Amino acid sequence: MNVRFRLFLTVMALFTGVSVGAAQVQTGEITGRVTDNTGAVLPGVTITVSGPALITPQTTVSSETGTYLVPRLPIGTYSVRFELSGFRTLVREGVPVTIGSSVTINGDMQISSVQETVTVAGNAPLVDTKSMTKKTTFDLESMQSIPSARDPWVMLERTPSIAMDRINVGGSQSGQQSGYIARGNGSGNNKWSLDGVDITDMSALGASPLYYDFDMLQEMQVVTGGADASQQTGGVGINFVSRSGTNLFRGSARLYNTNERFQADNVTDAIRAAGAGSGNPIQNINDYGFEVGGPIQKDKLWYWGSYSKQNIEVGVNGFYLNTPTCRPAGVKTADIAGVLGSTDAIRDCLATDLTALDNYNWKLTWAPMANNKVNFQNTWGAKVRNARDASDTRPLETAYRQKAVDSAFGTFGWLTGPSPIWKVSDQHVFSDRLVGEATYGHVGNNFTLTFQEEEQRDIQARFDIPTGVWGRSFQESVFIRPTDSVDLTASFFQPGTLGGDHAFKAGYRWRTARAESINHRGGFADARFNGNTPVEADMWRDGYTNYKLKTHALYLQDTYTRGRFTANAGVRWDSQTDQALASVVPQNPMIPSILPAIDFPGIESPVTFNDISPRLGLNYDLFGTGRTVARSSYSVYFGQISTGQLSSNLVAIGAVQVRYPWNDANGDTFVQPDELTFVANPVKSAALDLNNPTNFLSPGRIDPDVKNDRTREFIVGLDHELMQGVGVSASYIWRRYDQFQWTDRDNFSSADFAPRTVTPTCASNAICGPITYYVATKAQTTPFVYTNIPDRYRDYNGVELSFDKRYANRWSANASFAFNDAKDYWDSGNAYEDPTNIDKLHGFEFAPESGGSGIDSVFTNAKWLVKASGMYTLPLWDINLAANTQYRQGYPHPAAIQVTSRGNGLGNVNVLVEGMGERRLENTFILDFRVDRAFNFGRMRLVPSIDIFNATNANTEQSRRRIMGSYNHASGVLTLPSNANNISSIIAPRVIRFGVRATW
């Protein structure tokens, strides 16, 4: 054995004692039992698995119990060959292996005195008898043939139980990541993996670090529960497998165009009068690219590469060109649509929100010796956007311009790019029982959100409190977020032990993530107005943080099979901590004595989360046919922490703000220091200590006993294959989320608040009623502790039903229904400080507000969701017809009265008029169609297509302005915003996309 592989195996044995397996799934496995014609088990049968995805065939031998396992197979279609002297050779062809699947292929060997081979075209069983994971897999056919906006987030939209924060009609929302939740979980525990490398953005926790060439993907899997020990969190797990080369030269190219000339008008006069303007139309989208792969040396060295380009131009409701016609003098933004009149006139005035996405990929697969495979690959993604966060409250001069950060690697900057992913892995088959792999991954994630014009760095932003409308300027942020990881993984098969077969897998991961962030507010201040009246100013000091996250993980899992019974038992250990690295923060030049410069030497978090997560799953094949399986699982998950989540509580080097009353004595609408009233207890950032502002340490500390957030999950379900290739599934899911953290102020609690009740008189179109808010009876204290929230938890109960039919007899289909009930609980006054809104949240729906670009006032929560898609090939001319539809409950519309000037250092608060989820927007229905037909020209296959998105031209509202009035506690004055209860977004109108795709 080669020395390096002996060393590799020794390292693996040291930390597991058994074996190791993939933490981020990118492969599947084929397993089964071999018997003779009497049903007796057959040991010693040679099983050979071959297929285009394997650079060399993989061989094993059936055990003394007749069982076998071929792990770590790349996704693809395989042939399984069974051979034993004295028996007919059996070949099962067309066996599909998908991400994370365990495909059971049994061998029924017939005695024969002559050499002969029996070949069976074998569709794999639809029911996976071994897995306990709730997952949805999208193969190449379903990704390409069902109408979609061609990005991973619209595939999430098709996954059972997942609720998205937006409806992406034909790519109208593809310039930005969509937000999503599932099973009562927030977005912070979502995980992203590409070809086995964890690429999750640890600063925008749970997000993807880049955008994707949709045609680079061979397969995509979405895990929503029942995850085995290889997954850390209880969030949604997204696993991508990119394409690879084969022994055949092959490739594809495509061109898609979506243009406003083929777009309908779905805005009625009534909707326009309610603030919807022209909606959010597409102006033009171009999507083109190619991918190609093949052998450099057959059976030895393969290559694959791709390039894609997307230019996405859309209009945003209320985001107008800055011309006298489109933004008339003296006319408020909310009233411009009424002045312009028709949809065409409004669309002509919409400024363009342009996103340009470039993506490059390449991969080499090399077999340097028998039973060994090396992968070396790179993904490089760039995004440029001219008006990120543009909306009716963020006109162009306040929208971000997004671009890549220049690399710190000088002439070698092309190696890092704005968002590169590098991977090198070495997989070795040590025996027919043991497979191991070592992987190194690097993810770069560097970008800037900056001003529209350079001079805006010195211009103060203007903010209108009642309407939430910004003006003049905004802020700039620079982000550098590299991560590095090493994974050691393997699988070990031990048959015939303790009465059954054991499939062990385990893994170790080391990962670091750094987050360097530089923030600057235009002019170092926000001038805040109540209508046209200047009232207060937020004074800002720049932020310069540089955090480093350090993690280790180790897991071990055994899948034990005995007859009809399968048990999955696993345990996982995660160690997570962080530190704040040294940085220098400049002073606020307007009030340098209050917000001085800081020279920060760095600090380590005194706390490390060390979490042990058990996982247990029990499956039973009810009739022994592999077609009806009862499942149950219990899992404990702990959260992933973000860069700086712990150490940031100890430092005051991030962007901090202090708010003072402002009188604008000279009437120039800009803040001068002598116009501020320096009150004793202003509203301010918690990390700022006004008694010692030159101190780089915050007035906070970390509770040494603080615990990581926890998710406990129980699932019970039944999967049944109605007939070959047709299956149904039903599951009940319970979850409890607890051990949430907060910053608890010392000597300050809910007992230090007193209620105030008012009955405001709102506008006729507004939602109004008596409200109760709370004021502090003493000044807030500055010192705080980062700790767990007592008596605070969330419960989830859900039911999922699904139907799935693989493509056969000219049609395929899948459908799902999900019922979700996620409720938040604060069981005592210890669970909160400010009691405002607790009576409207305790025991009500969990509905987090989306923080996505250009999306606000969207509270993602649907108690029921229905999803379906399918394809049918007409007998005449082989024309393919496909459709995709979604019908879900409308999201909550939590109308509120904003209360300001509560005193004693309390900030403004939006006081809910009704309980969360009691009032909802209308239910949402969307329907998409696709027509295509293939034309063959030798090896070339040409597929022109027409996609019709939002075929019914629905105009369902997706969000409304929720602030019905602004009430000043100190003066008792109620200000009514002009955009109260206005529609802020609707579904984009029907649009047609034309495309052509070539494969060879």
PDB file of C-alpha atoms in Angstrom, residues 1-12 300 366-375 424-430 436-438 488:
ATOM      1  CA  MET A   1       0.000   0.000   0.000  1.00  0.00           C
ATOM      2  CA  ASN A   2       1.272   3.487  -0.849  1.00  0.00           C
ATOM      3  CA  VAL A   3       2.845   5.304   2.154  1.00  0.00           C
ATOM      4  CA  ARG A   4       0.535   8.308   1.923  1.00  0.00           C
ATOM      5  CA  PHE A   5      -2.537   6.075   2.073  1.00  0.00           C
ATOM      6  CA  ARG A   6      -1.191   4.254   5.085  1.00  0.00           C
ATOM      7  CA  LEU A   7      -0.729   7.616   6.761  1.00  0.00           C
ATOM      8  CA  PHE A   8      -4.223   8.661   5.714  1.00  0.00           C
ATOM      9  CA  LEU A   9      -5.752   5.456   7.139  1.00  0.00           C
ATOM     10  CA  THR A  10      -3.784   5.840  10.376  1.00  0.00           C
ATOM     11  CA  VAL A  11      -5.096   9.373  10.931  1.00  0.00           C
ATOM     12  CA  MET A  12      -8.645   8.157  10.294  1.00  0.00           C
ATOM     13  CA  LYS A 300      -7.709   8.084 -16.190  1.00  0.00           C
ATOM     14  CA  TRP A 366      -8.068  11.911 -11.961  1.00  0.00           C
ATOM     15  CA  ALA A 367      -7.473   8.239 -11.168  1.00  0.00           C
ATOM     16  CA  PRO A 368      -3.727   8.127 -10.384  1.00  0.00           C
ATOM     17  CA  MET A 369      -3.879   4.453  -9.388  1.00  0.00           C
ATOM     18  CA  ALA A 370      -6.318   1.624  -8.872  1.00  0.00           C
ATOM     19  CA  ASN A 371      -9.120   2.352  -6.380  1.00  0.00           C
ATOM     20  CA  ASN A 372      -8.139   5.999  -6.018  1.00  0.00           C
ATOM     21  CA  LYS A 373      -9.764   9.193  -7.299  1.00  0.00           C
ATOM     22  CA  VAL A 374      -8.652  12.818  -6.994  1.00  0.00           C
ATOM     23  CA  ASN A 375     -10.911  15.819  -7.651  1.00  0.00           C
ATOM     24  CA  VAL A 424      -9.345  19.314  -3.686  1.00  0.00           C
ATOM     25  CA  SER A 425     -10.244  15.821  -2.520  1.00  0.00           C
ATOM     26  CA  ASP A 426      -8.682  12.374  -2.502  1.00  0.00           C
ATOM     27  CA  GLN A 427     -10.903   9.295  -2.219  1.00  0.00           C
ATOM     28  CA  HIS A 428      -9.470   5.806  -1.774  1.00  0.00           C
ATOM     29  CA  VAL A 429     -11.135   2.397  -1.719  1.00  0.00           C
ATOM     30  CA  PHE A 430      -9.032   0.547   0.852  1.00  0.00           C
ATOM     31  CA  GLY A 436     -12.096   6.970   2.890  1.00  0.00           C
ATOM     32  CA  GLU A 437     -11.773  10.528   1.640  1.00  0.00           C
ATOM     33  CA  ALA A 438      -9.894  13.701   2.574  1.00  0.00           C
ATOM     34  CA  LEU A 488     -11.800  13.479   6.798  1.00  0.00           C
TER      35      LEU A 488
END
